[in-house]
Tab-separated table of C-alpha atoms and ligand atoms in Angstrom:
chain	number	residue	atom	x	y	z
A	398	MET	CA	22.557	-9.648	-7.662
A	399	LEU	CA	24.183	-6.205	-7.745
A	400	ASN	CA	25.601	-4.270	-4.809
A	401	PHE	CA	23.085	-2.050	-3.067
A	402	ASP	CA	22.574	0.395	-0.217
A	403	PHE	CA	19.017	0.475	1.119
A	404	TYR	CA	17.896	3.052	3.648
A	405	SER	CA	14.203	3.887	3.814
A	406	PRO	CA	13.629	5.690	7.085
A	407	ALA	CA	10.057	6.910	6.462
A	408	ARG	CA	7.937	5.889	9.440
A	409	ILE	CA	4.589	4.459	8.327
A	410	VAL	CA	1.668	4.729	10.720
A	411	PHE	CA	-1.050	2.533	9.285
A	412	GLY	CA	-4.683	1.870	10.068
A	413	ARG	CA	-8.094	3.155	11.043
A	414	GLY	CA	-8.207	6.522	12.759
A	415	THR	CA	-4.464	7.165	12.438
A	416	GLU	CA	-4.991	10.585	10.819
A	417	LYS	CA	-6.327	11.812	14.158
A	418	GLU	CA	-2.864	11.221	15.655
A	419	ILE	CA	-1.041	13.497	13.214
A	420	GLY	CA	-0.674	16.369	15.707
A	421	ALA	CA	0.831	14.126	18.387
A	422	LEU	CA	3.096	12.462	15.826
A	423	LEU	CA	4.463	15.812	14.623
A	424	LYS	CA	4.764	17.440	18.041
A	425	PRO	CA	8.359	16.250	18.724
A	426	HIS	CA	9.464	17.543	15.325
A	427	ALA	CA	7.935	20.979	14.783
A	428	SER	CA	5.968	23.778	16.355
A	429	LYS	CA	5.041	25.488	13.064
A	430	VAL	CA	4.002	23.612	9.940
A	431	LEU	CA	2.758	24.310	6.429
A	432	LEU	CA	-0.447	22.396	5.754
A	433	HIS	CA	-0.311	21.649	2.028
A	434	TYR	CA	-3.241	20.139	0.120
A	435	GLY	CA	-4.950	19.829	-3.246
A	436	GLY	CA	-8.076	21.042	-4.948
A	437	GLY	CA	-10.601	20.513	-2.196
A	438	SER	CA	-11.280	16.787	-1.724
A	439	ILE	CA	-9.983	16.950	1.858
A	440	LYS	CA	-12.468	19.712	2.714
A	441	LYS	CA	-15.335	17.752	1.214
A	442	SER	CA	-14.427	14.552	3.056
A	443	GLY	CA	-13.909	16.254	6.424
A	444	LEU	CA	-10.236	15.274	6.571
A	445	TYR	CA	-9.195	18.924	6.660
A	446	ASP	CA	-11.196	19.421	9.851
A	447	THR	CA	-9.775	16.266	11.426
A	448	VAL	CA	-6.180	17.219	10.663
A	449	THR	CA	-6.467	20.841	11.740
A	450	ALA	CA	-8.195	19.775	14.982
A	451	SER	CA	-5.368	17.327	15.660
A	452	LEU	CA	-2.722	20.005	15.037
A	453	LYS	CA	-4.518	22.464	17.321
A	454	LYS	CA	-4.896	19.863	20.056
A	455	ALA	CA	-1.149	19.232	19.932
A	456	GLY	CA	-0.417	22.966	20.070
A	457	ILE	CA	1.156	23.062	16.610
A	458	ALA	CA	0.753	26.349	14.760
A	459	PHE	CA	0.096	26.097	11.045
A	460	THR	CA	-0.199	28.132	7.924
A	461	GLU	CA	-1.789	26.617	4.847
A	462	LEU	CA	-1.454	26.398	1.086
A	463	GLY	CA	-4.063	24.491	-0.914
A	464	GLY	CA	-4.636	24.294	-4.653
A	465	VAL	CA	-2.099	21.674	-5.708
A	466	GLN	CA	-3.228	20.307	-9.083
A	467	PRO	CA	-2.573	16.802	-10.414
A	468	ASN	CA	0.763	17.097	-12.248
A	469	PRO	CA	1.827	19.626	-9.586
A	470	ARG	CA	2.859	22.987	-10.902
A	471	LEU	CA	6.100	24.889	-10.383
A	472	THR	CA	4.242	28.174	-9.887
A	473	LEU	CA	2.580	26.942	-6.694
A	474	VAL	CA	5.921	25.545	-5.507
A	475	HIS	CA	7.423	29.042	-5.806
A	476	GLU	CA	4.512	30.412	-3.796
A	477	GLY	CA	5.020	27.753	-1.122
A	478	ILE	CA	8.728	28.471	-0.802
A	479	ALA	CA	8.094	32.182	-0.247
A	480	LEU	CA	5.354	31.388	2.280
A	481	CYS	CA	7.542	28.981	4.276
A	482	LYS	CA	10.400	31.481	4.431
A	483	ARG	CA	8.081	34.308	5.468
A	484	GLU	CA	6.307	32.277	8.151
A	485	GLY	CA	9.295	30.407	9.579
A	486	VAL	CA	7.797	26.994	8.796
A	487	GLU	CA	9.706	24.050	10.301
A	488	LEU	CA	7.962	21.114	8.597
A	489	ILE	CA	5.581	20.587	5.678
A	490	LEU	CA	2.530	18.403	6.196
A	491	ALA	CA	1.199	17.148	2.854
A	492	VAL	CA	-2.394	15.924	3.059
A	493	GLY	CA	-3.270	14.327	-0.256
A	494	GLY	CA	-1.791	12.178	-3.010
A	495	GLY	CA	1.435	12.110	-4.962
A	496	SER	CA	0.900	15.559	-6.412
A	497	VAL	CA	0.536	17.229	-3.030
A	498	ILE	CA	3.434	15.276	-1.538
A	499	ASP	CA	5.715	16.032	-4.499
A	500	SER	CA	4.851	19.718	-4.329
A	501	ALA	CA	5.649	19.638	-0.597
A	502	LYS	CA	9.036	18.041	-1.295
A	503	ALA	CA	9.864	20.708	-3.891
A	504	ILE	CA	8.995	23.447	-1.422
A	505	ALA	CA	10.991	21.677	1.298
A	506	MET	CA	14.143	21.796	-0.853
A	507	GLY	CA	13.421	25.253	-2.171
A	508	VAL	CA	13.450	26.836	1.266
A	509	TYR	CA	17.201	26.168	1.491
A	510	TYR	CA	18.062	26.794	-2.153
A	511	ASP	CA	19.151	30.241	-3.259
A	512	GLY	CA	18.249	30.038	-6.949
A	513	ASP	CA	15.118	28.813	-8.737
A	514	ILE	CA	14.361	25.294	-7.488
A	515	TRP	CA	13.584	24.262	-11.086
A	516	ASP	CA	17.384	24.406	-11.704
A	517	ILE	CA	17.700	21.351	-9.460
A	518	TYR	CA	15.113	19.367	-11.433
A	519	GLU	CA	16.909	20.292	-14.639
A	520	SER	CA	20.480	19.711	-13.518
A	521	GLY	CA	19.960	16.812	-11.117
A	522	ASP	CA	22.547	18.447	-8.811
A	523	SER	CA	22.376	17.238	-5.227
A	524	VAL	CA	20.825	19.304	-2.481
A	525	SER	CA	22.301	19.264	0.988
A	526	ARG	CA	19.144	19.832	2.993
A	527	ALA	CA	15.375	20.153	2.945
A	528	LEU	CA	12.657	20.825	5.475
A	529	PRO	CA	11.169	17.594	6.854
A	530	VAL	CA	7.994	16.453	5.102
A	531	ALA	CA	5.206	14.400	6.695
A	532	THR	CA	2.154	13.071	4.882
A	533	VAL	CA	-1.427	11.967	5.386
A	534	LEU	CA	-2.009	9.857	2.288
A	535	THR	CA	-5.399	10.028	0.565
A	536	ILE	CA	-4.742	7.882	-2.531
A	537	PRO	CA	-2.559	4.808	-2.981
A	538	ALA	CA	-0.683	5.375	-6.230
A	539	ALA	CA	2.546	7.336	-6.535
A	540	GLY	CA	4.328	5.869	-3.518
A	541	SER	CA	5.671	9.323	-2.716
A	542	GLU	CA	4.710	8.757	0.930
A	543	ALA	CA	7.862	6.667	1.334
A	544	SER	CA	10.006	7.544	-1.683
A	545	GLY	CA	12.793	10.091	-1.986
A	546	ASP	CA	11.326	11.284	-5.275
A	547	THR	CA	9.419	14.337	-6.429
A	548	VAL	CA	7.994	15.016	-9.895
A	549	ILE	CA	7.080	18.582	-10.849
A	550	SER	CA	5.548	20.124	-13.970
A	551	ASN	CA	6.996	23.322	-15.337
A	552	GLU	CA	3.768	24.356	-16.987
A	553	ALA	CA	5.238	27.310	-18.862
A	554	GLU	CA	7.774	25.101	-20.645
A	555	GLU	CA	5.636	21.939	-20.916
A	556	LEU	CA	8.261	19.945	-19.026
A	557	LYS	CA	7.750	17.374	-16.275
A	558	TYR	CA	10.868	16.246	-14.442
A	559	GLY	CA	11.575	13.980	-11.518
A	560	TYR	CA	14.242	14.467	-8.897
A	561	SER	CA	15.499	12.135	-6.170
A	562	SER	CA	17.322	12.761	-2.918
A	563	ALA	CA	17.702	10.969	0.392
A	564	HIS	CA	16.702	14.286	1.999
A	565	LEU	CA	13.232	13.939	0.496
A	566	ARG	CA	12.091	10.712	2.135
A	567	PRO	CA	9.175	11.725	4.318
A	568	LEU	CA	9.817	11.754	8.024
A	569	LEU	CA	6.554	9.922	8.548
A	570	SER	CA	3.429	9.020	6.642
A	571	VAL	CA	-0.004	8.221	7.965
A	572	MET	CA	-2.031	5.742	5.918
A	573	ASN	CA	-5.633	5.100	6.866
A	574	PRO	CA	-7.303	3.082	4.083
A	575	GLU	CA	-10.683	4.532	5.099
A	576	LEU	CA	-9.501	7.803	3.555
A	577	PHE	CA	-9.476	6.084	0.142
A	578	PHE	CA	-13.235	5.395	0.237
A	579	THR	CA	-14.058	8.801	-1.273
A	580	LEU	CA	-11.846	8.356	-4.344
A	581	PRO	CA	-13.520	8.601	-7.748
A	582	LYS	CA	-13.416	5.182	-9.435
A	583	GLU	CA	-11.114	6.332	-12.211
A	584	GLN	CA	-8.503	7.321	-9.607
A	585	LEU	CA	-8.479	3.721	-8.369
A	586	GLY	CA	-7.498	2.603	-11.876
A	587	TYR	CA	-4.843	5.297	-12.238
A	588	GLY	CA	-3.389	4.407	-8.860
A	589	VAL	CA	-3.278	0.692	-9.580
A	590	ALA	CA	-1.594	1.234	-12.966
A	591	ASP	CA	1.040	3.404	-11.280
A	592	ILE	CA	1.673	0.936	-8.452
A	593	MET	CA	2.077	-1.913	-10.927
A	594	SER	CA	4.359	0.186	-13.094
A	595	HIS	CA	6.614	0.964	-10.136
A	596	VAL	CA	7.081	-2.782	-9.768
A	597	PHE	CA	7.476	-3.420	-13.514
A	598	GLU	CA	10.190	-0.760	-13.748
A	599	ARG	CA	12.200	-2.831	-11.271
A	600	TYR	CA	11.038	-6.350	-12.081
A	601	PHE	CA	11.915	-6.384	-15.780
A	602	THR	CA	15.686	-6.583	-15.616
A	603	ASN	CA	18.614	-8.393	-17.145
A	604	THR	CA	20.220	-8.818	-13.716
A	605	THR	CA	20.339	-12.482	-12.685
A	606	HIS	CA	20.148	-14.169	-9.261
A	607	THR	CA	17.318	-12.005	-8.015
A	608	ASP	CA	15.057	-14.708	-6.570
A	609	LEU	CA	14.056	-12.781	-3.468
A	610	THR	CA	13.158	-9.521	-5.195
A	611	ASP	CA	11.501	-11.385	-8.099
A	612	GLY	CA	9.227	-12.967	-5.506
A	613	LEU	CA	8.562	-9.674	-3.707
A	614	CYS	CA	7.682	-8.007	-7.018
A	615	GLU	CA	5.346	-10.817	-8.022
A	616	THR	CA	3.586	-10.757	-4.662
A	617	VAL	CA	3.015	-7.009	-4.838
A	618	LEU	CA	1.599	-7.357	-8.363
A	619	LYS	CA	-0.665	-10.286	-7.444
A	620	THR	CA	-1.895	-8.498	-4.333
A	621	VAL	CA	-2.978	-5.539	-6.431
A	622	ILE	CA	-4.524	-7.717	-9.155
A	623	LYS	CA	-6.554	-9.579	-6.528
A	624	ASN	CA	-7.718	-6.594	-4.514
A	625	ALA	CA	-8.342	-3.857	-7.101
A	626	PRO	CA	-11.543	-5.487	-8.445
A	627	LEU	CA	-12.774	-5.927	-4.872
A	628	ALA	CA	-12.271	-2.247	-4.107
A	629	LEU	CA	-13.836	-1.265	-7.430
A	630	ALA	CA	-16.930	-3.339	-6.626
A	631	ASN	CA	-17.176	-1.870	-3.145
A	632	MET	CA	-15.332	1.420	-2.726
A	633	SER	CA	-15.673	1.076	1.067
A	634	ASP	CA	-13.904	-2.299	1.274
A	635	TYR	CA	-11.378	-1.545	4.010
A	636	ASP	CA	-9.469	-4.799	3.623
A	637	ALA	CA	-9.045	-4.451	-0.139
A	638	TRP	CA	-7.862	-0.847	0.197
A	639	SER	CA	-5.473	-1.902	2.989
A	640	GLU	CA	-3.803	-4.389	0.668
A	641	ILE	CA	-3.611	-1.869	-2.189
A	642	GLY	CA	-2.298	0.873	0.092
A	643	PHE	CA	0.429	-1.290	1.597
A	644	ALA	CA	1.335	-2.594	-1.875
A	645	GLY	CA	1.601	0.966	-3.193
A	646	MET	CA	4.047	1.893	-0.473
A	647	VAL	CA	6.195	-1.223	-0.879
A	648	ALA	CA	6.135	-0.876	-4.683
A	649	HIS	CA	8.030	2.394	-4.554
A	650	ASN	CA	10.034	2.639	-1.339
A	651	GLY	CA	12.949	1.062	-3.189
A	652	LEU	CA	13.098	-2.388	-1.574
A	653	VAL	CA	11.791	-4.453	-4.491
A	654	GLY	CA	14.442	-2.977	-6.791
A	655	MET	CA	17.449	-3.668	-4.622
A	656	GLY	CA	20.269	-5.582	-6.270
A	657	ARG	CA	18.804	-5.273	-9.757
A	658	ASP	CA	19.208	-2.944	-12.712
A	659	GLU	CA	16.003	-0.943	-13.096
A	660	ASP	CA	14.265	0.199	-16.267
A	661	TRP	CA	12.068	3.351	-16.001
A	662	ALA	CA	11.538	3.805	-19.758
A	663	CYS	CA	7.739	3.768	-19.400
A	664	HIS	CA	7.886	6.445	-16.712
A	665	MET	CA	10.173	8.631	-18.820
A	666	MET	CA	7.858	8.312	-21.811
A	667	GLU	CA	4.751	8.891	-19.682
A	668	HIS	CA	6.119	12.096	-18.177
A	669	GLU	CA	6.254	13.496	-21.718
A	670	LEU	CA	2.538	12.736	-22.160
A	671	SER	CA	1.618	14.379	-18.835
A	672	ALA	CA	3.861	17.376	-19.523
A	673	ILE	CA	2.151	18.268	-22.789
A	674	TYR	CA	-1.366	16.863	-22.427
A	675	ASP	CA	-1.821	17.137	-18.634
A	676	ILE	CA	-3.254	13.605	-18.381
A	677	ALA	CA	-3.270	11.420	-15.258
A	678	HIS	CA	0.081	9.652	-14.826
A	679	GLY	CA	-1.566	6.243	-14.287
A	680	ALA	CA	-3.693	6.587	-17.425
A	681	GLY	CA	-0.592	7.229	-19.523
A	682	LEU	CA	1.183	4.251	-17.968
A	683	ALA	CA	-1.768	1.935	-18.639
A	684	VAL	CA	-1.532	2.818	-22.324
A	685	LEU	CA	2.257	2.709	-22.688
A	686	THR	CA	3.136	-0.354	-20.586
A	687	PRO	CA	1.628	-3.080	-22.813
A	688	ALA	CA	3.081	-1.340	-25.884
A	689	TRP	CA	6.516	-1.223	-24.241
A	690	MET	CA	6.253	-4.917	-23.330
A	691	LYS	CA	5.434	-5.883	-26.912
A	692	TYR	CA	8.381	-3.854	-28.174
A	693	VAL	CA	11.054	-5.135	-25.766
A	694	TYR	CA	10.118	-8.687	-24.723
A	695	ARG	CA	12.356	-10.400	-27.287
A	696	ASP	CA	15.376	-8.969	-25.439
A	697	ASN	CA	14.618	-11.099	-22.388
A	698	ILE	CA	12.233	-13.911	-23.211
A	699	SER	CA	12.681	-15.771	-19.913
A	700	MET	CA	11.850	-12.694	-17.803
A	701	PHE	CA	8.621	-12.122	-19.716
A	702	VAL	CA	7.655	-15.808	-19.597
A	703	GLN	CA	8.173	-15.684	-15.832
A	704	PHE	CA	5.864	-12.660	-15.641
A	705	ALA	CA	3.173	-14.261	-17.793
A	706	VAL	CA	3.213	-17.505	-15.819
A	707	ASN	CA	3.851	-16.321	-12.237
A	708	VAL	CA	1.854	-13.095	-12.289
A	709	MET	CA	-0.762	-13.399	-15.026
A	710	GLY	CA	-1.351	-17.143	-14.526
A	711	VAL	CA	-0.779	-18.126	-18.149
A	712	LYS	CA	-0.443	-21.834	-18.868
A	713	GLY	CA	0.980	-22.859	-22.222
A	714	SER	CA	3.486	-24.910	-24.130
A	715	TYR	CA	7.100	-24.317	-23.066
A	716	ARG	CA	7.962	-24.741	-26.712
A	717	GLU	CA	6.039	-21.610	-27.541
A	718	PRO	CA	7.337	-19.006	-25.105
A	719	GLU	CA	6.247	-16.081	-27.276
A	720	ALA	CA	2.647	-17.261	-27.210
A	721	ILE	CA	2.832	-17.387	-23.396
A	722	ILE	CA	4.270	-13.870	-23.272
A	723	LEU	CA	1.711	-12.371	-25.648
A	724	GLU	CA	-1.112	-13.972	-23.660
A	725	GLY	CA	0.389	-12.478	-20.466
A	726	ILE	CA	0.478	-9.004	-22.031
A	727	GLU	CA	-3.094	-9.423	-23.293
A	728	ARG	CA	-4.255	-10.406	-19.792
A	729	LEU	CA	-2.568	-7.333	-18.354
A	730	SER	CA	-4.297	-5.119	-20.942
A	731	ALA	CA	-7.624	-6.779	-20.154
A	732	PHE	CA	-7.052	-6.212	-16.436
A	733	PHE	CA	-6.377	-2.510	-17.041
A	734	ARG	CA	-9.520	-2.269	-19.193
A	735	SER	CA	-11.563	-3.976	-16.447
A	736	LEU	CA	-10.585	-1.080	-14.166
A	737	GLY	CA	-11.843	1.425	-16.725
A	738	LEU	CA	-8.351	2.433	-17.846
A	739	PRO	CA	-7.684	3.580	-21.415
A	740	SER	CA	-5.685	1.330	-23.748
A	741	THR	CA	-4.799	3.734	-26.574
A	742	LEU	CA	-3.358	7.224	-26.900
A	743	ALA	CA	-6.421	8.081	-28.983
A	744	GLU	CA	-8.643	7.424	-25.940
A	745	LEU	CA	-6.548	10.007	-24.098
A	746	GLY	CA	-7.162	12.506	-26.894
A	747	ILE	CA	-3.545	12.313	-28.048
A	748	ASP	CA	-2.967	12.365	-31.815
A	749	ASP	CA	0.211	11.787	-33.821
A	750	SER	CA	1.294	15.394	-34.067
A	751	LYS	CA	3.733	15.396	-31.124
A	752	LEU	CA	4.865	11.765	-30.932
A	753	GLU	CA	8.250	12.521	-32.467
A	754	LEU	CA	8.750	15.554	-30.248
A	755	MET	CA	7.949	13.482	-27.147
A	756	ALA	CA	10.264	10.656	-28.231
A	757	LYS	CA	13.052	13.190	-28.712
A	758	LYS	CA	12.376	14.909	-25.395
A	759	ALA	CA	12.261	11.604	-23.496
A	760	THR	CA	15.662	10.613	-24.871
A	761	ASN	CA	17.037	14.138	-24.526
A	762	ILE	CA	18.135	14.466	-28.151
A	763	HIS	CA	15.663	17.352	-28.448
A	764	PHE	CA	17.847	19.315	-26.028
A	765	GLY	CA	21.296	18.180	-27.248
A	766	GLU	CA	23.070	14.879	-26.776
A	767	GLU	CA	20.919	11.758	-26.973
A	768	SER	CA	20.636	9.827	-23.739
A	769	PRO	CA	18.887	6.491	-24.311
A	770	ILE	CA	16.335	5.380	-21.723
A	771	GLY	CA	15.529	1.969	-20.256
A	772	GLY	CA	17.501	-0.780	-18.556
A	773	LEU	CA	16.183	-4.040	-19.981
A	774	LYS	CA	16.509	-2.644	-23.505
A	775	LYS	CA	18.186	0.649	-24.296
A	776	LEU	CA	15.735	2.813	-26.195
A	777	PHE	CA	16.832	5.561	-28.567
A	778	TRP	CA	14.427	8.170	-29.865
A	779	GLN	CA	13.320	6.005	-32.789
A	780	ASP	CA	12.500	3.197	-30.333
A	781	ALA	CA	10.482	5.529	-28.119
A	782	LEU	CA	8.636	6.749	-31.208
A	783	ALA	CA	7.895	3.164	-32.246
A	784	ILE	CA	6.421	2.490	-28.783
A	785	TYR	CA	4.272	5.638	-28.892
A	786	ARG	CA	3.050	4.474	-32.327
A	787	LEU	CA	2.281	0.979	-31.010
A	788	ALA	CA	0.170	2.650	-28.305
A	789	ARG	CA	-1.935	4.711	-30.757
B	666	NZQ	O1	-6.779	17.702	-5.441
B	666	NZQ	P1	-7.836	16.980	-4.721
B	666	NZQ	O2	-9.121	17.724	-4.642
B	666	NZQ	O3	-7.387	16.455	-3.381
B	666	NZQ	O4	-8.223	15.687	-5.638
B	666	NZQ	C1	-7.293	14.682	-5.972
B	666	NZQ	C2	-6.814	14.771	-7.419
B	666	NZQ	O5	-7.781	15.396	-8.233
B	666	NZQ	C3	-8.012	13.367	-5.960
B	666	NZQ	N1	-8.015	12.728	-4.650
B	666	NZQ	C4	-6.940	12.322	-3.942
B	666	NZQ	N2	-7.319	11.686	-2.838
B	666	NZQ	C5	-8.676	11.699	-2.823
B	666	NZQ	C6	-9.127	12.378	-3.980
B	666	NZQ	N3	-10.438	12.553	-4.253
B	666	NZQ	C7	-11.338	12.055	-3.391
B	666	NZQ	N4	-10.971	11.379	-2.269
B	666	NZQ	C8	-9.664	11.181	-1.963
B	666	NZQ	N5	-9.326	10.454	-0.882
B	666	NZQ	O6	-7.285	12.545	-6.838
B	666	NZQ	C9	-6.721	13.338	-7.869
B	666	NZQ	C10	-5.312	12.859	-8.168
B	666	NZQ	O7	-4.447	13.160	-7.114
B	666	NZQ	P2	-2.868	13.051	-7.339
B	666	NZQ	O8	-2.190	13.448	-6.075
B	666	NZQ	O9	-2.476	13.747	-8.577
B	666	NZQ	O10	-2.681	11.477	-7.602
B	666	NZQ	P3	-1.449	10.527	-7.468
B	666	NZQ	O11	-1.204	10.120	-6.072
B	666	NZQ	O12	-1.681	9.491	-8.476
B	666	NZQ	O13	-0.170	11.393	-7.872
B	666	NZQ	C11	0.211	11.588	-9.206
B	666	NZQ	C12	1.487	12.376	-9.282
B	666	NZQ	O14	2.571	11.671	-8.653
B	666	NZQ	C13	3.686	11.637	-9.534
B	666	NZQ	C14	3.035	11.597	-10.886
B	666	NZQ	O15	3.908	11.918	-11.920
B	666	NZQ	C15	1.905	12.602	-10.736
B	666	NZQ	O16	2.358	13.906	-10.941
B	666	NZQ	N6	4.577	10.549	-9.166
B	666	NZQ	C16	5.345	10.701	-8.083
B	666	NZQ	C17	6.230	9.749	-7.652
B	666	NZQ	C18	7.063	9.941	-6.456
B	666	NZQ	N7	7.133	11.166	-5.929
B	666	NZQ	O17	7.724	9.018	-5.940
B	666	NZQ	C19	6.429	8.507	-8.398
B	666	NZQ	C20	5.411	8.249	-9.434
B	666	NZQ	O18	6.006	7.516	-10.478
B	666	NZQ	C21	4.734	9.413	-10.034
B	666	NZQ	O19	5.487	9.858	-11.157
B	667	ZN	ZN1	4.677	6.348	-11.312
């Protein structure tokens, strides 16, 4: 196990009706907030009315900015920063999914940054402060409700970059699984693929003596595998959504990766797909993850056998570990397909024309010096290209 420093202060208020408490929860922290949301689902579901009524009841003034798109855009972030400065906003309340929350985090940093906030995503330089962000989560997926991460698309340059800072962990997040009932079915699949990927990126490691976090990772994965089909069969299954929601938060608040080297190659390669083709993050991950597994498993046979046996329930001859692994990967692919997820780049409408460009962008050689990605196996641009080709 490696040294680590874990601090995840985001308060999580979980359960039925909790969104009605948002005004009272924010009252000690701010008297003026920016209400930030997406393309309209919260108006359709009535959540907008619930949240604004709660803010009014608590005497919290608010200004609002809707219109966040999946793969949240830099242009709207700029607009939000100007609005917050003009209106003297003290806290940003993100009501939505990862895209809304990530946009809120970008605005929160941007308010205190003199230059273009995109510089920070490009340079990775640390920021010293940000406005506090609170969230009412409407989709279990990105884990942004408890993470210190934000991922923003610079649409003009077809770039999608992540940025992390301790200042970006939400102050508090409200999670009522009833709010997930209105999700379109394909979003369930995207969310599940993302949650599982957040675990995979930490689980598949060469670090040894990680019994506790191996077990936590496996439990999160099995919880999702058990409950996703239940939620898909009945989109109003509160208990199934509760398990998925809690799993999504734990998958990405950092805990399950403590003491281990992490990977993140699939995420880096997926961001290139989203940046150019504007696809759902989870859809890209569902396609790339099995391809990545097939490409790298020989570098750590025992880790992949453990996954196949403990998570995917494969039984086989110990003398044929590769057969066990390949069956585990096949079961994962079948699980993704059962949720309606795509399994090839072609299904996402992505042809061969930009595979090399994406492989070179993901490993940075397109911009200058190559910086290989991945922890379990270091991937250079030719490796990333081979994985994109395996996923065709
Ligand atoms: O915009 P609206 O109308 O609200 O519709 C959204 C959107 O179209 C809809 N939706 C959300 N909740 C709903 C709902 N529709 C009906 N009922 C509800 N309850 O779902 C669509 C997708 O929303 P989005 O926020 O994009 O989904 P998700 O939470 O999957 O977030 C994806 C983004 O998060 C980033 C991804 O890269 C992607 O940009 N990530 C952020 C991370 C982080 N900050 O820690 C980590 C992740 O790895 C991920 O990269
Ligand atoms: Zn993700």
